[in-house]
Amino acid sequence: MKTVVVAERTRGALRRVSLEIAAKASSFGDTEVIAVKGDRYSPMAWSSAVAEKAKDADLILVGATPSGRDLGARVAAKLGRAYAADCTDLAAKDGALEAKRPMYAGKIRATVKLPSPAVISIRPGAWTLPAGTAAPQVTEIDPAADDPRITFDRFEATASGGKRVSLAEARAIVSGGRGLKGPENWKIVEELADALGAAIGASRAVTDAGWRPNEEQVGQTGKTVTPDLYVALGISGAIQHLAGMTSSKVIVAVNKDPDADIFKIADYGVVGDLFEFVPAFTEAVKKVKGTN
């Protein structure tokens, strides 16, 4: 099966999701990794260039990032291919493709069968990047000319400040909800995140209240994440939030309400006062890691 991986770059470096996809794609057969030259994403120019380059491929893979979802759908439409978005796994069987993806706000996991050729976007973190994996060889292609009938100004990615890794690529995330009672208490989230080397997330209720910036929102209308560890502090577990993090490998929840929905999907749950538990837990983590 001839496979083309469309890689994304941030400040010249391949994004982790592109490395994950490239490492896995080799198991499907002959694989080529391509990237469009330039940092300015232009939907028309990039999709035309990718469609032309990958028109003979049996499978085109992109990351399920904001630009990747947009690009994948456009390429599929241009080539008349089947398209499955936001997938968490993929297998080739009897000349067809079987993709697994969450549906209905994460309430079910569906197996979607697609004819080959197809275009599929893969969630960041869905595929493991083996330690020591070498960066793939990348074929750079020139963007096509923009369609003169359409004026596209620019596509801007919000740069995350500070030393923390972005939510989409984080292997560990500590998220806070309304149970923290106010932005002045967010320090305990930050301290635990620092101890774990984790990114910081937030529920929609928190970002809507203005306690945290929108780029930290995890959920159906925020970011979808699949870290190795997801710690939910004071988050009740609304469907909207669960849709964005239910695929996390290990989920730890801390909430004073024993009936909170977050406990239905948590691997480990603590029923209690987070203001007492979290500082003690943070100190325990520091002790284990030798950083206190």
Short mmCIF file of C-alpha atoms in Angstrom, two decimals:
data_model
loop_
_atom_site.label_atom_id
_atom_site.label_comp_id
_atom_site.label_asym_id
_atom_site.label_seq_id
_atom_site.Cartn_x
_atom_site.Cartn_y
_atom_site.Cartn_z
CA MET A 1 0.00 0.00 0.00
CA LYS A 2 1.52 3.29 -1.11
CA THR A 3 1.20 5.77 1.76
CA VAL A 4 1.86 9.50 1.87
CA VAL A 5 2.22 11.26 5.22
CA VAL A 6 1.64 15.01 5.14
CA ALA A 7 3.90 16.41 7.85
CA GLU A 8 3.42 19.64 9.78
CA ARG A 9 6.19 21.81 11.16
CA THR A 10 6.42 24.37 13.92
CA ARG A 11 9.28 26.85 13.59
CA GLY A 12 10.98 24.51 11.15
CA ALA A 13 10.80 21.35 13.29
CA LEU A 14 8.47 18.43 12.58
CA ARG A 15 5.57 18.29 15.00
CA ARG A 16 5.37 15.25 17.26
CA VAL A 17 2.13 14.06 15.68
CA SER A 18 3.85 13.96 12.28
CA LEU A 19 6.67 11.87 13.75
CA GLU A 20 4.14 9.51 15.34
CA ILE A 21 2.28 9.03 12.07
CA ALA A 22 5.45 8.58 10.02
CA ALA A 23 6.76 5.92 12.42
CA LYS A 24 3.52 3.93 12.24
CA ALA A 25 2.91 4.43 8.52
CA SER A 26 5.90 2.31 7.54
CA SER A 27 3.94 -0.76 8.66
CA PHE A 28 1.40 -0.11 5.89
CA GLY A 29 3.99 -0.42 3.11
CA ASP A 30 5.91 2.02 0.90
CA THR A 31 5.76 5.39 2.67
CA GLU A 32 6.74 8.91 1.67
CA VAL A 33 6.69 11.88 4.05
CA ILE A 34 6.01 15.24 2.43
CA ALA A 35 5.76 18.80 3.68
CA VAL A 36 4.69 21.99 1.96
CA LYS A 37 7.35 24.70 1.96
CA GLY A 38 6.71 27.74 4.10
CA ASP A 39 5.12 28.41 7.48
CA ARG A 40 2.06 30.28 6.23
CA TYR A 41 -0.77 27.80 5.85
CA SER A 42 -2.96 28.59 2.85
CA PRO A 43 -5.89 26.16 2.46
CA MET A 44 -6.24 26.44 -1.31
CA ALA A 45 -2.54 26.49 -2.17
CA TRP A 46 -1.54 23.69 0.19
CA SER A 47 -4.44 21.35 -0.59
CA SER A 48 -3.85 21.70 -4.33
CA ALA A 49 -0.14 20.97 -3.92
CA VAL A 50 -0.72 17.94 -1.68
CA ALA A 51 -3.48 16.56 -3.91
CA GLU A 52 -1.21 16.74 -6.95
CA LYS A 53 1.75 15.14 -5.18
CA ALA A 54 -0.27 12.38 -3.50
CA LYS A 55 -2.81 11.64 -6.24
CA ASP A 56 -1.43 8.13 -6.83
CA ALA A 57 -1.26 7.16 -3.14
CA ASP A 58 -3.49 4.47 -1.68
CA LEU A 59 -3.50 6.20 1.70
CA ILE A 60 -2.91 9.82 2.72
CA LEU A 61 -2.35 10.47 6.43
CA VAL A 62 -2.45 13.85 8.19
CA GLY A 63 -2.47 14.87 11.84
CA ALA A 64 -5.85 15.69 13.36
CA THR A 65 -4.73 19.22 14.18
CA PRO A 66 -6.70 22.36 13.26
CA SER A 67 -4.80 22.80 9.99
CA GLY A 68 -4.52 19.05 9.41
CA ARG A 69 -8.27 18.48 9.65
CA ASP A 70 -8.87 21.32 7.23
CA LEU A 71 -6.19 20.15 4.81
CA GLY A 72 -7.26 16.50 4.91
CA ALA A 73 -10.87 17.28 4.10
CA ARG A 74 -9.89 19.54 1.20
CA VAL A 75 -7.47 16.98 -0.27
CA ALA A 76 -10.09 14.23 -0.01
CA ALA A 77 -12.64 16.43 -1.79
CA LYS A 78 -10.20 17.35 -4.56
CA LEU A 79 -9.29 13.72 -5.21
CA GLY A 80 -12.76 12.27 -4.63
CA ARG A 81 -11.46 10.04 -1.83
CA ALA A 82 -13.09 8.60 1.26
CA TYR A 83 -12.23 10.60 4.38
CA ALA A 84 -12.23 9.70 8.08
CA ALA A 85 -11.35 12.35 10.65
CA ASP A 86 -9.94 12.29 14.16
CA CYS A 87 -9.06 8.59 14.16
CA THR A 88 -7.24 6.80 16.97
CA ASP A 89 -6.13 3.68 15.09
CA LEU A 90 -5.99 2.23 11.61
CA ALA A 91 -5.57 -1.19 10.02
CA ALA A 92 -5.48 -2.48 6.44
CA LYS A 93 -7.55 -5.61 5.82
CA ASP A 94 -8.31 -7.33 2.52
CA GLY A 95 -7.54 -4.24 0.47
CA ALA A 96 -9.77 -2.00 2.60
CA LEU A 97 -9.10 0.22 5.60
CA GLU A 98 -10.57 0.01 9.09
CA ALA A 99 -10.27 3.16 11.18
CA LYS A 100 -11.27 3.53 14.82
CA ARG A 101 -12.64 6.86 15.97
CA PRO A 102 -14.74 8.26 18.83
CA MET A 103 -18.25 9.42 17.98
CA TYR A 104 -21.18 11.18 19.67
CA ALA A 105 -18.98 13.26 21.99
CA GLY A 106 -16.88 10.23 22.90
CA LYS A 107 -19.84 8.10 24.01
CA ILE A 108 -18.96 5.34 21.55
CA ARG A 109 -15.90 4.14 19.66
CA ALA A 110 -16.73 3.24 16.09
CA THR A 111 -14.90 1.09 13.58
CA VAL A 112 -15.25 2.75 10.19
CA LYS A 113 -14.55 0.77 7.02
CA LEU A 114 -13.27 2.76 4.06
CA PRO A 115 -12.33 1.77 0.53
CA SER A 116 -8.79 2.46 -0.58
CA PRO A 117 -7.64 5.05 -1.66
CA ALA A 118 -8.55 7.22 1.32
CA VAL A 119 -7.50 10.23 3.40
CA ILE A 120 -7.39 9.84 7.18
CA SER A 121 -6.49 12.24 10.00
CA ILE A 122 -4.94 10.75 13.14
CA ARG A 123 -5.26 12.20 16.64
CA PRO A 124 -2.04 13.44 18.24
CA GLY A 125 -0.84 10.84 20.73
CA ALA A 126 -2.95 8.04 19.27
CA TRP A 127 0.18 6.26 18.04
CA THR A 128 3.24 5.83 20.22
CA LEU A 129 6.54 7.27 19.08
CA PRO A 130 9.19 4.64 19.98
CA ALA A 131 12.21 5.97 21.85
CA GLY A 132 15.15 6.68 19.60
CA THR A 133 13.05 6.93 16.44
CA ALA A 134 14.99 8.82 13.80
CA ALA A 135 13.35 11.74 12.04
CA PRO A 136 12.05 10.65 8.63
CA GLN A 137 13.35 11.95 5.34
CA VAL A 138 10.98 14.66 4.16
CA THR A 139 10.22 15.61 0.57
CA GLU A 140 9.41 19.30 0.35
CA ILE A 141 6.88 20.50 -2.19
CA ASP A 142 6.06 23.99 -3.36
CA PRO A 143 2.60 25.39 -2.55
CA ALA A 144 0.32 25.86 -5.53
CA ALA A 145 -0.84 29.30 -6.60
CA ASP A 146 -3.74 30.68 -4.60
CA ASP A 147 -7.11 30.69 -6.31
CA PRO A 148 -7.60 34.30 -7.51
CA ARG A 149 -11.32 34.03 -6.80
CA ILE A 150 -10.68 33.61 -3.09
CA THR A 151 -8.81 35.99 -0.80
CA PHE A 152 -7.24 34.25 2.19
CA ASP A 153 -5.62 36.61 4.67
CA ARG A 154 -3.69 34.41 7.08
CA PHE A 155 -3.84 31.45 9.41
CA GLU A 156 -2.32 32.12 12.82
CA ALA A 157 -1.53 29.54 15.46
CA THR A 158 -1.59 30.88 19.01
CA ALA A 159 1.87 30.55 20.49
CA SER A 160 1.84 29.04 23.95
CA GLY A 161 3.90 31.01 26.38
CA GLY A 162 6.34 29.78 29.00
CA LYS A 163 8.25 26.54 29.21
CA ARG A 164 5.33 24.13 29.02
CA VAL A 165 4.73 21.79 26.13
CA SER A 166 1.54 22.36 24.13
CA LEU A 167 -1.60 20.48 25.16
CA ALA A 168 -1.81 18.62 21.86
CA GLU A 169 1.66 17.12 22.26
CA ALA A 170 1.82 16.73 26.05
CA ARG A 171 2.38 13.25 27.50
CA ALA A 172 0.94 14.40 30.84
CA ILE A 173 -1.76 16.99 31.53
CA VAL A 174 -3.15 18.44 34.75
CA SER A 175 -6.55 20.10 34.25
CA GLY A 176 -8.64 22.13 36.64
CA GLY A 177 -12.36 22.79 36.89
CA ARG A 178 -14.81 24.92 38.84
CA GLY A 179 -13.99 22.92 41.94
CA LEU A 180 -10.94 25.16 42.33
CA LYS A 181 -13.40 27.95 43.25
CA GLY A 182 -11.42 30.77 41.64
CA PRO A 183 -8.37 31.75 39.59
CA GLU A 184 -6.49 32.66 42.76
CA ASN A 185 -6.30 28.95 43.61
CA TRP A 186 -4.79 27.88 40.28
CA LYS A 187 -1.33 27.74 41.83
CA ILE A 188 -1.94 24.21 43.09
CA VAL A 189 -2.64 23.08 39.51
CA GLU A 190 0.57 24.72 38.30
CA GLU A 191 2.65 23.23 41.11
CA LEU A 192 1.42 19.69 40.39
CA ALA A 193 1.95 20.21 36.67
CA ASP A 194 5.51 21.40 37.33
CA ALA A 195 6.20 18.37 39.52
CA LEU A 196 4.91 15.99 36.84
CA GLY A 197 6.41 17.87 33.90
CA ALA A 198 2.88 18.27 32.57
CA ALA A 199 0.92 20.73 30.48
CA ILE A 200 -2.03 22.61 31.98
CA GLY A 201 -5.61 22.22 30.83
CA ALA A 202 -8.97 23.56 31.93
CA SER A 203 -12.66 22.81 31.65
CA ARG A 204 -14.98 24.94 29.55
CA ALA A 205 -16.60 26.34 32.69
CA VAL A 206 -13.21 27.67 33.77
CA THR A 207 -12.35 29.32 30.46
CA ASP A 208 -15.87 30.72 30.09
CA ALA A 209 -15.48 32.29 33.53
CA GLY A 210 -12.24 33.92 32.39
CA TRP A 211 -10.06 32.10 34.93
CA ARG A 212 -7.82 30.61 32.23
CA PRO A 213 -7.09 31.36 28.54
CA ASN A 214 -9.15 29.62 25.86
CA GLU A 215 -6.12 27.78 24.45
CA GLU A 216 -6.06 25.66 27.63
CA GLN A 217 -9.63 24.41 27.19
CA VAL A 218 -9.99 20.64 26.85
CA GLY A 219 -13.24 19.30 25.43
CA GLN A 220 -15.52 19.04 22.45
CA THR A 221 -15.27 22.77 21.74
CA GLY A 222 -11.66 22.98 22.90
CA LYS A 223 -8.70 20.69 22.36
CA THR A 224 -8.87 16.92 22.06
CA VAL A 225 -5.97 15.29 23.90
CA THR A 226 -4.65 11.74 24.30
CA PRO A 227 -1.84 11.92 26.89
CA ASP A 228 -0.36 9.03 28.84
CA LEU A 229 -1.61 10.69 32.04
CA TYR A 230 -4.57 13.02 32.55
CA VAL A 231 -5.21 14.44 36.02
CA ALA A 232 -8.62 16.09 36.51
CA LEU A 233 -8.89 18.36 39.55
CA GLY A 234 -12.31 19.61 40.54
CA ILE A 235 -13.84 18.62 37.20
CA SER A 236 -17.29 17.05 37.39
CA GLY A 237 -17.12 15.30 34.03
CA ALA A 238 -19.56 16.99 31.67
CA ILE A 239 -19.99 15.19 28.34
CA GLN A 240 -18.42 18.17 26.58
CA HIS A 241 -15.21 17.76 28.60
CA LEU A 242 -15.09 13.97 28.45
CA ALA A 243 -15.24 14.10 24.66
CA GLY A 244 -11.85 15.81 24.63
CA MET A 245 -9.91 13.56 27.01
CA THR A 246 -11.58 10.17 27.33
CA SER A 247 -8.91 8.53 25.14
CA SER A 248 -6.18 9.36 27.67
CA LYS A 249 -4.26 6.22 28.65
CA VAL A 250 -4.50 6.78 32.44
CA ILE A 251 -7.05 9.13 34.02
CA VAL A 252 -6.80 10.30 37.64
CA ALA A 253 -9.73 12.27 39.09
CA VAL A 254 -9.98 14.26 42.31
CA ASN A 255 -13.44 15.50 43.30
CA LYS A 256 -15.39 15.86 46.52
CA ASP A 257 -18.58 14.53 44.90
CA PRO A 258 -18.53 10.70 44.87
CA ASP A 259 -21.21 10.69 42.17
CA ALA A 260 -19.31 12.95 39.75
CA ASP A 261 -19.39 11.59 36.21
CA ILE A 262 -15.61 11.92 35.90
CA PHE A 263 -15.26 8.86 38.15
CA LYS A 264 -17.09 6.71 35.60
CA ILE A 265 -14.11 6.90 33.25
CA ALA A 266 -11.28 7.43 35.74
CA ASP A 267 -8.68 4.71 36.29
CA TYR A 268 -7.94 6.15 39.72
CA GLY A 269 -10.26 8.32 41.77
CA VAL A 270 -9.88 10.34 44.94
CA VAL A 271 -13.05 11.46 46.71
CA GLY A 272 -12.03 14.32 48.93
CA ASP A 273 -11.00 17.93 49.31
CA LEU A 274 -8.59 18.76 46.48
CA PHE A 275 -7.15 21.64 48.53
CA GLU A 276 -5.91 19.07 51.05
CA PHE A 277 -5.04 16.22 48.69
CA VAL A 278 -3.29 17.98 45.81
CA PRO A 279 -0.55 19.78 47.81
CA ALA A 280 0.25 16.53 49.64
CA PHE A 281 0.27 14.61 46.36
CA THR A 282 2.52 17.23 44.78
CA GLU A 283 5.04 16.88 47.60
CA ALA A 284 4.93 13.09 47.24
CA VAL A 285 5.65 13.38 43.51
CA LYS A 286 8.58 15.72 44.20
CA LYS A 287 9.95 13.30 46.79
CA VAL A 288 9.78 10.37 44.39
CA LYS A 289 11.45 12.40 41.65
CA GLY A 290 13.98 13.87 44.06
CA THR A 291 13.06 17.47 43.27
CA ASN A 292 11.83 18.72 46.65
#
